[in-house]
Structure formats: C-alpha cells, structure tokens
Amino acid sequence: MSFFDLKDTLRPFTALKQFGKKPHTINYPEKTVEASDRYRGLHYNDLDDCIGCGNCSTICQNAAIDMIKIDGIEGKNGDSGLRPRVDNGRCCWCALCVEVCPTGSLSLTKDYNYVTDDADAFLWTPGVDNPDGKDRISFSTADGVSLNDFKRIPMPELEGMERVKSFAEAVIGYNEEQARAEASRCISCALCTEACPDHMHIPEYINAIARGNDADALRIIYDNNPLPEMCGKVCTRRCEDVCAIAVRGEPVAIRWLKRYATETALTSEITREIVNPEIKEPNGKKVGIVGAGPSGLTAAYYLALRGFDVTIYEANAKAGGMTMYGIPKYRLPLESLDKQIEYIEKIGVNIKYNTKVGKDISFEKIYKENDAVFIGVGFPKAWTLGIDGEESKGSMQAVNYLHMINADENVEIGDKVAVIGGGNVAIDAARVSARFGAEVTILYRRRIEDMPADWEEIEGAEDEGINMVPQAIPIKIHSDNKGNVKSIEYLLAEMVPDERGGRPKPVAIEGSNTIMEVTAVMGAIGQQGDYSFLEGEYEEKIKVDRGRFAVNDDQQTSDPKVFAGGDAVNRTADAISAIADGLRACKAIDKMLVGN
Amino acid sequence: MREKATTLYIGPQHPGITGNMMVRLKVEGDTIVKATTEVGYLHRAFEKLQEKRNWLQSFTLMCRFCVPETDPMEESYARAVETIEGREVPERAKYIRVMVLELARLASFMLWYGGQNGSLGLYTIGQWSVGDRNYILDLFEELTGGRVYHMYIWPGGVRRDLPKGFEQRVLKTMDYIEKRLDDYDDIMFNNAIFKKRTQGVGIVDKETAIEYGVVGAVLRGTGIKSDIRIDDPYEVYDKLDFEVPTAEGGDIWARALVRRQEARQSIRIVRQVIADMPEGSVYNRIPNPQKWTLPKGDAYVRTESVRGEIGLYVASDGGLYPRRVHLRGAAYVHGITLLEDVLKGSNVADVSAIMNSLGTCPPEIER
C-alpha cells in the first residue's frame, strides 16, 4: 500500500456526488421543528387540578422542584395551596415528576428549553409561566402509565347477610402482609395531617408500618391520640377524603392502617410496654373533668403524662361516652374500648363512674377542689321529630335506643322498624335493629348521595338488606288503640335547587302521602346539649352560645378556669375533633397552671 | 544524536469527540516515550449519589455514566434490579429493549465514524454520519421523549410502548442508514489517507488484550471472538441471528473494520427484532417508588455496550436505596492503562486517533 494507490486516492472523491443535494440537517429557509408527541420539554402544570401534594418535589433526584406559594391560589382542605416551581438549571427532564403525580396535573410539553440572558428564567413555574402550555402537552400520564398505586387493598369483612346474624365485628382487619402493601401506597404528602382535626402524624406512622415497624407506628400514633384503636375502627376519617391518591384512585386506607397498628398490641399492658410514655413527676395541680368521652379522656391522658392529678366524673357505668354508648359493638367491640380505657387508667387517670355531675356531685365542688376544670359532656339529648304521634309506644330516639342496647338493656322494637335520618346514628340504629331480626327501612328527606353518613356504613347497611327510601318526609306516626305504633305516614319530596347556591332542598309533593306499617319508629335527626348541671353562678359564668359552649382557640370558656371540648363545643360532632379539643385544652391548662 | 525529551500536555479537549481528559506525554522528537493519563475533569460521583437516591431515582442517573452509551447503562441497571428483586419483564419489553440497544449501538457507531475520522482531520464523514445519526435520534425522541438521554429502559420493562407506526419508521431509517454506510466506505475504508494513518498504528496484540482484560471491538480487532450477546445472552439475543465480526492486526484499522461490520449487524438485529416482536404489555409496574424496597442481595450483570462488555454490580441491603452501584466499564481499562501502554512508541499526531479507536470515554472512566 502506498499513498499512490490510485483506487484509494480517487475513491474519496466520490463524495463529490453529494454536491448539490438538498442538505438534510439544516433547512433553508430555516424552519421550526415540531418536537415529537412524547418530547420531554418544559413542564406544564394544570393549576386547578394540582393539589400541591409535592410528590413531584419528593421524587426529583436533582432537588429541582420547590413547592411555592402562588398568588391567587389559597390552601384549602385537600390542597396545600402550593404549586411546583422547577429550576431548569437542575432539571434533567427524566419526567419522573410526571409519572408520580397523583392528580395527573403535571406534564411535560413540546416546548424546547431556550437561551436567554435573564438568569431568573431558570426558575420556571409550570402553568404560571406557560398558561397556554396545555395545548402542547407531550409527556404525560394520560396514556395510563403511572407510578401511583391507585387500587386499595380490600378490607376483609364478614359477608353482609352473615354479619347481620350477630354483633360480631363486621370488619376483620388487615393481616400483616395486607397492611404493609396498603401502607406502601402512601406518598407521604401529609395533606391528610392537615385535614385531620387532631393533625395526627399520618405519613409517619404509615411509613413505619410500610417499613415493618409496627411498634414505632404505635408510638407515633399515641403521640397525639390516646384512643387510636377506636379511631382506627370508627373514625370519620376526613384524612381519607383528601388523600392525594384518591383524586384518581382509591384513598389509602388510613383508618384501617391505624387500626392494624393499634391491634398489634393485644392488651393494655402491651400497649403500655410499647408506647412506654414518659410520665412526669406530680406537679401538685389538680384537674377535674366532667364526662369520660373522647375529649375528656384525651385531656386526662395527656394531663396525667404531664404530672397533673386528674379525676374524671362519668355519669355512666363505663367510660367512652358516645363511643361506648352510641356506636354499635359490631363496629367497636367492648373489649377494644376497654383495653384503651384500661391503658389510660394505668397511666394514672382516675375515673369516678356512675357519678353524674349535678346529681351525685355538684359542679361547684369540682370547680372549687380543682385548679382547672374540663367539660366534655357531649350532646346526649336527641332532637325530636316534631310530628304527631311521636309519643306513641314504640316511637323512640335512635341515640337512646343505641344507648340502651349498648348498656345491655332490652328494647321492644317488633319486626318492622322505620329509622328517620341519614347520618351515622340513623345507619347504626338501622343495622342494630336488623341484628335483632327486624325488617328495617331508612327514611331520608334528601337523596342517598346527600346522606352525611360514612359511605362505607351506607354500603354496609345496603349489604345487610336495609331498605332506603330517599326523599321521604315523615308527617305522622299512627298508633293503634293501645297506643302502640302502627304505621308511619310520609310524603315524597322533590329536590329543588337552592337559589342561594346551597345544596338542593327537598320539597314535599302534595298528595304523595304514603303509609308504611311499622312496629317501631326511631328518630335520628340530631342531638343537643344538656347543661343542667351548671347551676347558679356557673350558668352565668360559663357562656353557652347557640347550644354550645363558647370557647377560645385554647378551648377556654368565658370562665378562665374552665375549658370545654367535644360535641358540646364543635360542630363537626365526631370523636377525632373531640380528641383534638382534649389535647388542645391539655396544652392550655398546662400552660396556664405550670407555665409550660 | 539522541533528541532531548520534552513534556507535552494534550487535552483535555481532543479532536474526535472523546471527552475531557488530559494525557501528559514525554516525547523525543515526535515519538512518545511515556504517556500518563490525567483524568478528573468529569467526575460526578454518580455511584455515590445513587446510594442516596431511591431505586427509581437511581435509574435516571445511569444514562449519564457515558454520553454515547446511555442505553446499555440503563439496561444493566434495570436487569440488575430485576435480578435482585426477581421481577419479571414482559416479552414484548425484551424485544423493545433489544431494538433500543441496537439503535443505540448504531447511533454510537455513527458518532464514532465522525470521531475517528475527525481525529485524523477527515471531517467530511463526520458531517455525514453525525447528521445521519440525527435520524436515529429522531426515532429515540419519538419513542422515549429524549434524544440522547432516553431514561427509557427501567426496572420492570420499558416506559412506554411503541408509538403507532413506529416499526415502519425504524425500518425506513435502517434502509437509509444501510445505504449510507456504503457512502462512508467510499470515503473512509477506501481512502488512502485513512489507511495510511490507521494501518499498523495503535497496535494492541492478543496477549496484551487478554492480559489487560480488553473487551469489545478492541478485543475483536485482535482476532478474538468475544461478545456478551452471544457468550452470555440476555433479553432475547439468544433468539436472534447475527454474527460477531473480528479482524486481525489489532491496529486502528482492524478495530475500524470490526465496527464497520458491527454497524451492519445492528441493522440486521433491529430488522429481526421488529419482525419477531410479540404483542403484549411492556411494563411490569414497580410499586410506589417512595416505598419501594428491594430484598437484601446483590447482582452482577454483563451487557455488551458499544465499547464492549460492561459489568454492573448492584447491592441491596433491603432498604430504599442501593447500598452500592459499581460499574466495570470498558473505557476504564481502555482509556487509562491500555492507552498509556499503546501510546508508548507512537507518534504524537496519532494520540487522538488512538484514544478514539480504543473507545476512551472519560465520562464513563470517572462516572
């Protein structure tokens, strides 16, 4: 071989045949090349769909995404009010942020990154900086690829017609494997923590369960909830309503996971061993608590841990308040509640049972003997229906009925029961009646989807064969000549849109009178407070506003020494709000008396 | 008279798209008597970073180990994770992976065409091949959303299925590239200058190759037939019909001949894969990445990259992050120890050509 090999010297000149061909890399005149349909260009965020969960920020391995406050977007339940801002100087366009976005609001567009001398342009707030980006979305999860687990691990439960035969707990509970799998769905966004009245450390304990550390989970849970097993079974779980996964899937079963963690401690002794709380030396201060419901028990538990001498005065034979007497045992078994209350007593809380304040002991005595008083008396008195025939035998209030059943008393209801109302009390009364063999019908003035009761309870009732008659307004209870309930008469209603933008109102249809033969009627349209125990000067000093104690942010009433919480204070009327009240009051009392 | 030795610093920039590294040469006249490589310009500590990235986040770092070799890295990581976890990969995904890997090989060869010739001052072919490579990058953009960093082969399969009509577009591009390879031959392999500059230059003999643990085209250029795709097949390579080209001589020319053939073999494989690709899902979904843990264990997987066999070791302590990720890349041996050895006695003018021919890839060396 030499330089002068003729073939090899001339052959390269064949390149000349390319001369004059149309260039294929550079176009003249210049034209813009449209990016492909999957191009991973600048981010776009649908600001309305985004809930600010921050999962994009968490997955970003370059820490390129910050969650920032944006003018015009306010935080609300289920929305942190924050939106992602991308630092394009750090972004590597891997698009994992898109793939983990639970709402699907975040996507990448066909927009190319660009050159500018504006250094701040690196910071890109998707959706704000490109409001029109929606038209150029390219890489998104719209094609169904997502890294979120949208499907919930089903909760094993007794079959509907089987469970109606007894008061056995209807829900069986997750086993370890199921709990780990369910916990692994959580993306730790903590929107739930914000929505929980008690701000429980939900992502933390779920994470502990996912890691297989149930004891840690239990300790985290007990940090601000001394009745977690009860909450794990019957909480109204507003946390799940706001779960980020629920936007496109089924919410993480937060309640069932809490239940799982608490049930790993089989006795109050084991609970104590695991939680092993620090109990401070007695500080010499005394606190009296009226009512051993969730709020009172919570205040008592955390006050006892802080070294207070706490005594609860409870009118009934058992503690727990509505969770003991209002919730049927197939939802919250007695042993479960006993276990939790035993534990609270073991910490040093003194509960005086069968001691009704105002009857067995005067409020004045409690007030004078203690350095602070907490009132958690709840709403024990039911509203009556206010219709004719309500005084008939067999017409009763659902909440009283539940109380008697839970107190092991006999109640005659016959074989055909009508329950009036659409809340949890109505559903509970209906399902309890079904367990006594009665054929049960729920009459509700609005539509089923308007029922304030928990959707799982409604489904449970349907599974158990309970009839539901929506848009039915009772007008009269008929009785036979012995004064026993014979039938209930109701009008059907049509839903009329509310002019002021509220939910549609039921308006009775004239002439639609229907009569249903029944042996018992239960009203479940709400309860109210009973503050007769406040006598004399206390009735004056402790102000009640529209049926509830007026309190400040510290749960303090108009008498600085007296605090209140639970249903008698807040409108949400659920156990977890009561627990939050108790905890807040505890902190305020501690601050007031000890200065912590 | 013996000439006085001088020290020359070459780099960190080189003609021929090698990447940033420096070579310190001791020369007498224009003959190199000693070469010392100095790396450190591109160290990004990916392996260490991965120890603080979860199993999914770590995947996005893999492609950055070596810029022209993104897919074999992703492939290795995905397979390592799947091995530790026992995660199945759908059959269709395996075919797609092979298609992507071979397209990536082809794209990388096109870059090499430009680099190898550029290092010799022959720039025309670089204009052609890098331009033609864009057609492959277009395919990647369409399939993965990215042109160079694809982040497409992830544990459990691939990220997205093929877009509609994609196979036809791939085949069309393959036909085009195949035709273009002949054009390249005209100005490269039938070029007196190229022959003169490469034949007998940068020789790696068989013994040295074996002693140094040389892989890929450099090894095959010494006449040794070795290819992980055949020796230890992964994905669906055992179902495919292709050849492993070799050449004798161990010089730049021999290695160029091997790569020339390999590019054609890649086209052959892509066609087969598209013909045989089954229907079905492309992804066996991983759990929520935030909570995704792998069982305790480790895996060492071997993949044939364009530079040759690479090995990736991944260890899990049962936690959310890799305990250790370590790459045994081809470029580390080729670009440091072997390069220093081969440069001894070479001409200064050939340094870049030899670096390129050995598959030196500083980003992969330093990771």
Tab-separated table of C-alpha atoms in Angstrom, chain B:
chain	number	residue	atom	x	y	z
B	1	MET	CA	22.202	12.234	18.191
B	2	ARG	CA	19.556	11.415	20.791
B	3	GLU	CA	16.942	14.170	20.980
B	4	LYS	CA	16.124	15.797	24.290
B	5	ALA	CA	12.886	14.654	25.862
B	6	THR	CA	10.109	17.201	26.233
B	7	THR	CA	6.819	17.086	28.096
B	8	LEU	CA	3.664	17.719	26.108
B	9	TYR	CA	0.199	18.152	27.528
B	10	ILE	CA	-2.566	17.005	25.276
B	11	GLY	CA	-6.146	17.682	26.227
B	12	PRO	CA	-8.450	17.986	27.995
B	13	GLN	CA	-10.111	18.727	24.667
B	14	HIS	CA	-9.429	16.379	21.795
B	15	PRO	CA	-10.380	16.279	18.175
B	16	GLY	CA	-12.720	13.355	17.787
B	17	ILE	CA	-15.437	13.772	20.433
B	18	THR	CA	-13.573	11.790	23.059
B	19	GLY	CA	-14.495	13.707	26.163
B	20	ASN	CA	-12.469	15.696	28.615
B	21	MET	CA	-9.287	14.154	29.874
B	22	MET	CA	-5.631	15.034	29.712
B	23	VAL	CA	-2.713	12.982	28.520
B	24	ARG	CA	0.741	14.018	29.600
B	25	LEU	CA	3.331	12.879	27.115
B	26	LYS	CA	7.056	12.618	27.329
B	27	VAL	CA	8.260	12.919	23.754
B	28	GLU	CA	11.520	12.660	21.994
B	29	GLY	CA	11.113	14.352	18.661
B	30	ASP	CA	7.596	13.327	17.729
B	31	THR	CA	7.843	9.904	19.308
B	32	ILE	CA	6.159	9.273	22.614
B	33	VAL	CA	8.347	7.638	25.214
B	34	LYS	CA	5.936	7.824	28.095
B	35	ALA	CA	2.250	8.638	28.425
B	36	THR	CA	0.388	9.401	31.625
B	37	THR	CA	-3.337	9.901	31.627
B	38	GLU	CA	-4.794	12.517	33.891
B	39	VAL	CA	-8.492	12.278	34.490
B	40	GLY	CA	-10.639	14.280	36.887
B	41	TYR	CA	-12.475	16.672	34.630
B	42	LEU	CA	-15.759	14.802	34.595
B	43	HIS	CA	-16.120	13.136	37.950
B	44	ARG	CA	-19.736	13.470	39.062
B	45	ALA	CA	-19.804	10.679	41.665
B	46	PHE	CA	-22.880	9.014	40.236
B	47	GLU	CA	-22.217	5.748	42.013
B	48	LYS	CA	-22.051	7.535	45.328
B	49	LEU	CA	-25.079	9.677	44.549
B	50	GLN	CA	-27.058	6.553	43.853
B	51	GLU	CA	-26.562	5.437	47.419
B	52	LYS	CA	-28.759	8.384	48.402
B	53	ARG	CA	-31.271	8.053	45.584
B	54	ASN	CA	-34.096	5.582	45.781
B	55	TRP	CA	-34.256	2.643	43.413
B	56	LEU	CA	-36.220	4.562	40.827
B	57	GLN	CA	-34.345	7.850	41.095
B	58	SER	CA	-31.093	5.951	40.628
B	59	PHE	CA	-32.299	4.785	37.264
B	60	THR	CA	-32.270	8.313	35.887
B	61	LEU	CA	-28.561	8.671	36.713
B	62	MET	CA	-27.476	5.573	34.821
B	63	CYS	CA	-27.716	7.041	31.360
B	64	ARG	CA	-25.322	9.812	32.314
B	65	PHE	CA	-22.421	7.470	33.004
B	66	CYS	CA	-21.358	7.626	29.373
B	67	VAL	CA	-22.970	10.009	26.937
B	68	PRO	CA	-22.839	7.925	23.741
B	69	GLU	CA	-23.678	4.757	25.671
B	70	THR	CA	-26.823	5.671	27.549
B	71	ASP	CA	-28.953	2.631	26.865
B	72	PRO	CA	-26.566	-0.182	27.812
B	73	MET	CA	-26.214	1.530	31.192
B	74	GLU	CA	-29.957	1.718	31.708
B	75	GLU	CA	-30.256	-1.851	30.537
B	76	SER	CA	-27.643	-3.030	33.017
B	77	TYR	CA	-29.246	-1.270	35.940
B	78	ALA	CA	-32.704	-2.493	35.048
B	79	ARG	CA	-31.507	-6.066	34.753
B	80	ALA	CA	-29.553	-5.880	37.988
B	81	VAL	CA	-32.579	-4.615	39.887
B	82	GLU	CA	-34.812	-7.193	38.268
B	83	THR	CA	-32.357	-9.925	39.218
B	84	ILE	CA	-32.256	-8.883	42.865
B	85	GLU	CA	-35.995	-8.492	43.061
B	86	GLY	CA	-36.984	-11.391	40.823
B	87	ARG	CA	-39.181	-9.054	38.781
B	88	GLU	CA	-40.389	-10.462	35.505
B	89	VAL	CA	-40.121	-8.460	32.297
B	90	PRO	CA	-42.831	-8.837	29.667
B	91	GLU	CA	-41.639	-10.487	26.444
B	92	ARG	CA	-42.527	-7.517	24.293
B	93	ALA	CA	-40.466	-5.254	26.523
B	94	LYS	CA	-37.459	-7.508	25.989
B	95	TYR	CA	-37.755	-7.117	22.238
B	96	ILE	CA	-38.178	-3.387	22.549
B	97	ARG	CA	-35.132	-3.252	24.779
B	98	VAL	CA	-33.031	-5.065	22.214
B	99	MET	CA	-34.293	-2.764	19.499
B	100	VAL	CA	-33.365	0.263	21.567
B	101	LEU	CA	-29.963	-1.187	22.460
B	102	GLU	CA	-29.138	-1.882	18.834
B	103	LEU	CA	-30.374	1.504	17.672
B	104	ALA	CA	-28.182	2.961	20.378
B	105	ARG	CA	-25.230	0.948	19.105
B	106	LEU	CA	-25.863	2.229	15.657
B	107	ALA	CA	-26.131	5.821	16.828
B	108	SER	CA	-22.931	5.374	18.766
B	109	PHE	CA	-21.129	3.938	15.730
B	110	MET	CA	-22.245	6.941	13.720
B	111	LEU	CA	-20.693	9.174	16.322
B	112	TRP	CA	-17.560	7.066	16.224
B	113	TYR	CA	-17.371	7.453	12.446
B	114	GLY	CA	-17.243	11.167	12.967
B	115	GLY	CA	-14.864	10.993	15.892
B	116	GLN	CA	-12.404	8.550	14.433
B	117	ASN	CA	-12.114	10.476	11.214
B	118	GLY	CA	-12.197	13.827	12.892
B	119	SER	CA	-9.192	12.810	14.953
B	120	LEU	CA	-7.352	12.346	11.675
B	121	GLY	CA	-8.504	15.583	10.162
B	122	LEU	CA	-11.021	13.891	7.868
B	123	TYR	CA	-14.077	15.936	8.624
B	124	THR	CA	-16.435	15.176	5.770
B	125	ILE	CA	-17.603	11.851	7.104
B	126	GLY	CA	-18.314	13.387	10.482
B	127	GLN	CA	-20.681	15.840	8.839
B	128	TRP	CA	-22.442	12.939	7.212
B	129	SER	CA	-22.582	10.408	9.992
B	130	VAL	CA	-23.489	12.806	12.776
B	131	GLY	CA	-26.182	14.209	10.507
B	132	ASP	CA	-27.467	10.735	9.714
B	133	ARG	CA	-27.327	9.853	13.395
B	134	ASN	CA	-29.967	12.516	13.887
B	135	TYR	CA	-32.458	10.288	12.115
B	136	ILE	CA	-31.892	7.685	14.804
B	137	LEU	CA	-32.154	10.337	17.484
B	138	ASP	CA	-35.463	11.362	15.916
B	139	LEU	CA	-36.638	7.812	16.464
B	140	PHE	CA	-35.465	7.955	20.054
B	141	GLU	CA	-37.243	11.229	20.564
B	142	GLU	CA	-40.423	9.751	19.251
B	143	LEU	CA	-40.121	6.607	21.340
B	144	THR	CA	-38.727	7.930	24.597
B	145	GLY	CA	-39.191	11.689	24.599
B	146	GLY	CA	-35.461	12.303	24.732
B	147	ARG	CA	-32.831	12.346	22.025
B	148	VAL	CA	-29.646	11.468	23.900
B	149	TYR	CA	-30.680	10.685	27.474
B	150	HIS	CA	-33.555	8.322	26.979
B	151	MET	CA	-34.305	7.130	30.518
B	152	TYR	CA	-36.483	4.569	28.845
B	153	ILE	CA	-35.357	1.117	29.929
B	154	TRP	CA	-36.400	0.950	33.555
B	155	PRO	CA	-36.831	-1.877	36.012
B	156	GLY	CA	-39.801	-3.977	35.024
B	157	GLY	CA	-39.701	-3.244	31.299
B	158	VAL	CA	-39.731	-0.067	29.284
B	159	ARG	CA	-41.515	3.186	29.997
B	160	ARG	CA	-43.867	3.375	27.055
B	161	ASP	CA	-44.988	1.146	24.220
B	162	LEU	CA	-44.029	1.900	20.639
B	163	PRO	CA	-45.981	4.750	19.061
B	164	LYS	CA	-48.255	3.831	16.194
B	165	GLY	CA	-46.386	3.026	13.004
B	166	PHE	CA	-43.042	3.292	14.746
B	167	GLU	CA	-41.739	-0.016	13.408
B	168	GLN	CA	-42.132	1.162	9.826
B	169	ARG	CA	-40.279	4.347	10.531
B	170	VAL	CA	-37.462	2.376	12.143
B	171	LEU	CA	-37.203	0.082	9.132
B	172	LYS	CA	-37.189	3.038	6.780
B	173	THR	CA	-34.380	4.648	8.723
B	174	MET	CA	-32.464	1.359	8.745
B	175	ASP	CA	-32.694	1.146	4.959
B	176	TYR	CA	-31.431	4.681	4.680
B	177	ILE	CA	-28.528	4.157	7.088
B	178	GLU	CA	-27.553	0.917	5.404
B	179	LYS	CA	-27.258	2.751	2.129
B	180	ARG	CA	-25.278	5.497	3.753
B	181	LEU	CA	-22.804	3.040	5.238
B	182	ASP	CA	-21.685	2.343	1.670
B	183	ASP	CA	-21.079	6.041	1.152
B	184	TYR	CA	-18.996	6.069	4.290
B	185	ASP	CA	-16.958	3.156	2.976
B	186	ASP	CA	-16.090	5.149	-0.107
B	187	ILE	CA	-14.517	7.974	1.768
B	188	MET	CA	-13.224	6.077	4.773
B	189	PHE	CA	-12.273	2.492	4.146
B	190	ASN	CA	-11.311	3.126	0.554
B	191	ASN	CA	-9.351	6.174	1.469
B	192	ALA	CA	-5.580	6.124	1.151
B	193	ILE	CA	-5.151	8.695	3.901
B	194	PHE	CA	-7.266	6.763	6.343
B	195	LYS	CA	-5.430	3.556	5.579
B	196	LYS	CA	-2.073	5.209	5.906
B	197	ARG	CA	-2.959	6.781	9.221
B	198	THR	CA	-4.508	3.672	10.782
B	199	GLN	CA	-2.799	0.578	9.486
B	200	GLY	CA	-0.072	-0.508	11.862
B	201	VAL	CA	-0.929	2.313	14.253
B	202	GLY	CA	-2.022	1.851	17.861
B	203	ILE	CA	-1.424	-1.864	17.918
B	204	VAL	CA	-2.857	-3.977	20.723
B	205	ASP	CA	-1.677	-7.533	20.428
B	206	LYS	CA	-3.626	-10.567	21.518
B	207	GLU	CA	-1.599	-11.199	24.662
B	208	THR	CA	-1.814	-7.610	25.824
B	209	ALA	CA	-5.535	-7.614	25.156
B	210	ILE	CA	-6.050	-10.688	27.293
B	211	GLU	CA	-3.670	-9.506	29.986
B	212	TYR	CA	-5.421	-6.138	30.321
B	213	GLY	CA	-8.919	-7.531	30.180
B	214	VAL	CA	-9.693	-5.708	26.988
B	215	VAL	CA	-13.217	-6.057	25.603
B	216	GLY	CA	-15.384	-5.199	22.642
B	217	ALA	CA	-14.124	-4.098	19.269
B	218	VAL	CA	-10.605	-3.657	20.620
B	219	LEU	CA	-10.510	-7.313	21.624
B	220	ARG	CA	-12.221	-8.476	18.438
B	221	GLY	CA	-9.743	-6.407	16.462
B	222	THR	CA	-7.039	-8.774	17.700
B	223	GLY	CA	-8.899	-11.730	16.241
B	224	ILE	CA	-10.562	-12.941	19.433
B	225	LYS	CA	-14.259	-13.624	19.068
B	226	SER	CA	-15.979	-12.448	22.188
B	227	ASP	CA	-19.371	-10.844	22.604
B	228	ILE	CA	-21.600	-10.992	25.670
B	229	ARG	CA	-24.674	-11.007	23.450
B	230	ILE	CA	-23.538	-14.453	22.279
B	231	ASP	CA	-21.467	-15.704	25.213
B	232	ASP	CA	-23.946	-14.822	27.935
B	233	PRO	CA	-27.083	-13.733	26.118
B	234	TYR	CA	-29.630	-11.505	27.833
B	235	GLU	CA	-33.095	-10.310	26.858
B	236	VAL	CA	-33.799	-12.068	23.533
B	237	TYR	CA	-30.342	-12.128	21.964
B	238	ASP	CA	-30.343	-15.933	22.080
B	239	LYS	CA	-33.277	-15.929	19.668
B	240	LEU	CA	-31.586	-13.689	17.136
B	241	ASP	CA	-29.326	-14.485	14.243
B	242	PHE	CA	-26.280	-12.274	13.920
B	243	GLU	CA	-22.534	-12.506	13.577
B	244	VAL	CA	-19.675	-11.304	15.669
B	245	PRO	CA	-17.147	-9.818	13.292
B	246	THR	CA	-13.440	-9.998	14.052
B	247	ALA	CA	-10.325	-8.697	12.350
B	248	GLU	CA	-6.631	-9.429	12.619
B	249	GLY	CA	-3.877	-6.997	13.372
B	250	GLY	CA	-5.009	-5.188	16.488
B	251	ASP	CA	-4.404	-1.766	14.965
B	252	ILE	CA	-6.806	1.132	14.468
B	253	TRP	CA	-7.618	-0.200	11.023
B	254	ALA	CA	-8.613	-3.633	12.380
B	255	ARG	CA	-10.823	-2.081	15.022
B	256	ALA	CA	-12.412	0.166	12.419
B	257	LEU	CA	-13.173	-2.859	10.263
B	258	VAL	CA	-14.829	-4.583	13.203
B	259	ARG	CA	-17.007	-1.564	13.971
B	260	ARG	CA	-17.881	-1.186	10.317
B	261	GLN	CA	-19.256	-4.718	10.320
B	262	GLU	CA	-20.930	-4.362	13.675
B	263	ALA	CA	-22.956	-1.414	12.471
B	264	ARG	CA	-24.348	-3.612	9.734
B	265	GLN	CA	-25.047	-6.396	12.232
B	266	SER	CA	-27.014	-3.964	14.376
B	267	ILE	CA	-29.228	-3.119	11.435
B	268	ARG	CA	-29.731	-6.834	10.883
B	269	ILE	CA	-30.742	-7.331	14.524
B	270	VAL	CA	-33.153	-4.383	14.515
B	271	ARG	CA	-34.929	-5.845	11.490
B	272	GLN	CA	-35.244	-9.240	13.137
B	273	VAL	CA	-36.492	-7.814	16.380
B	274	ILE	CA	-39.182	-5.807	14.636
B	275	ALA	CA	-40.258	-8.837	12.647
B	276	ASP	CA	-40.466	-11.091	15.707
B	277	MET	CA	-41.816	-8.647	18.275
B	278	PRO	CA	-44.815	-10.111	20.100
B	279	GLU	CA	-47.814	-8.134	21.289
B	280	GLY	CA	-48.466	-7.576	24.955
B	281	SER	CA	-47.673	-5.301	27.824
B	282	VAL	CA	-44.308	-3.573	28.037
B	283	TYR	CA	-44.127	-2.950	31.716
B	284	ASN	CA	-44.448	-4.909	34.908
B	285	ARG	CA	-45.107	-1.994	37.199
B	286	ILE	CA	-42.916	-1.303	40.195
B	287	PRO	CA	-44.585	-0.312	43.485
B	288	ASN	CA	-44.863	3.255	44.743
B	289	PRO	CA	-41.234	4.401	44.309
B	290	GLN	CA	-41.195	6.160	47.671
B	291	LYS	CA	-41.771	2.884	49.483
B	292	TRP	CA	-40.092	0.534	47.034
B	293	THR	CA	-37.511	-1.639	48.741
B	294	LEU	CA	-35.520	-4.446	47.208
B	295	PRO	CA	-34.757	-7.608	49.131
B	296	LYS	CA	-31.290	-7.997	50.533
B	297	GLY	CA	-28.964	-9.256	47.869
B	298	ASP	CA	-26.761	-8.307	45.000
B	299	ALA	CA	-26.424	-8.833	41.292
B	300	TYR	CA	-23.688	-8.541	38.722
B	301	VAL	CA	-24.933	-8.235	35.181
B	302	ARG	CA	-22.951	-8.140	31.975
B	303	THR	CA	-24.030	-6.160	28.941
B	304	GLU	CA	-22.390	-5.686	25.581
B	305	SER	CA	-22.010	-1.957	25.148
B	306	VAL	CA	-20.560	-0.354	22.040
B	307	ARG	CA	-17.238	-0.227	23.785
B	308	GLY	CA	-17.516	-3.845	24.791
B	309	GLU	CA	-18.564	-5.790	27.823
B	310	ILE	CA	-19.610	-3.717	30.801
B	311	GLY	CA	-20.415	-5.160	34.182
B	312	LEU	CA	-22.694	-3.539	36.688
B	313	TYR	CA	-22.715	-4.588	40.288
B	314	VAL	CA	-25.689	-3.540	42.367
B	315	ALA	CA	-26.091	-4.430	46.024
B	316	SER	CA	-29.174	-4.021	48.168
B	317	ASP	CA	-29.277	-4.069	51.944
B	318	GLY	CA	-33.040	-4.393	51.879
B	319	GLY	CA	-33.581	-0.656	52.069
B	320	LEU	CA	-34.965	2.117	49.928
B	321	TYR	CA	-31.641	2.927	48.272
B	322	PRO	CA	-28.959	0.902	46.540
B	323	ARG	CA	-26.245	0.049	49.028
B	324	ARG	CA	-23.697	0.115	46.238
B	325	VAL	CA	-23.674	0.531	42.495
B	326	HIS	CA	-20.454	-0.101	40.692
B	327	LEU	CA	-19.713	-0.110	37.014
B	328	ARG	CA	-16.914	-2.046	35.422
B	329	GLY	CA	-16.854	-0.077	32.227
B	330	ALA	CA	-14.879	-0.817	29.110
B	331	ALA	CA	-13.384	2.634	28.921
B	332	TYR	CA	-11.590	2.499	32.249
B	333	VAL	CA	-9.182	-0.183	31.100
B	334	HIS	CA	-9.010	1.011	27.515
B	335	GLY	CA	-8.706	4.679	28.259
B	336	ILE	CA	-6.164	4.582	31.063
B	337	THR	CA	-3.936	1.548	31.426
B	338	LEU	CA	-4.133	0.296	27.867
B	339	LEU	CA	-3.910	3.753	26.376
B	340	GLU	CA	-0.767	4.562	28.338
B	341	ASP	CA	0.753	1.327	27.126
B	342	VAL	CA	-0.248	1.700	23.480
B	343	LEU	CA	0.854	5.312	23.237
B	344	LYS	CA	4.402	4.354	24.146
B	345	GLY	CA	6.362	4.462	20.901
B	346	SER	CA	3.533	6.052	18.944
B	347	ASN	CA	3.658	9.280	17.041
B	348	VAL	CA	2.295	12.418	18.726
B	349	ALA	CA	-0.017	13.040	15.789
B	350	ASP	CA	-1.762	9.717	16.413
B	351	VAL	CA	-2.725	10.286	20.040
B	352	SER	CA	-6.291	11.377	19.364
B	353	ALA	CA	-6.838	8.672	16.783
B	354	ILE	CA	-5.625	6.007	19.197
B	355	MET	CA	-7.694	7.368	22.060
B	356	ASN	CA	-10.762	7.291	19.909
B	357	SER	CA	-10.035	3.876	18.495
B	358	LEU	CA	-9.647	2.362	21.951
B	359	GLY	CA	-13.051	3.649	22.927
B	360	THR	CA	-11.802	6.105	25.508
B	361	CYS	CA	-14.778	7.647	27.225
B	362	PRO	CA	-13.782	9.945	30.098
B	363	PRO	CA	-17.308	10.360	31.479
B	364	GLU	CA	-17.513	6.606	31.866
B	365	ILE	CA	-13.995	6.332	33.297
B	366	GLU	CA	-14.789	8.819	36.006
B	367	ARG	CA	-18.528	8.292	36.339
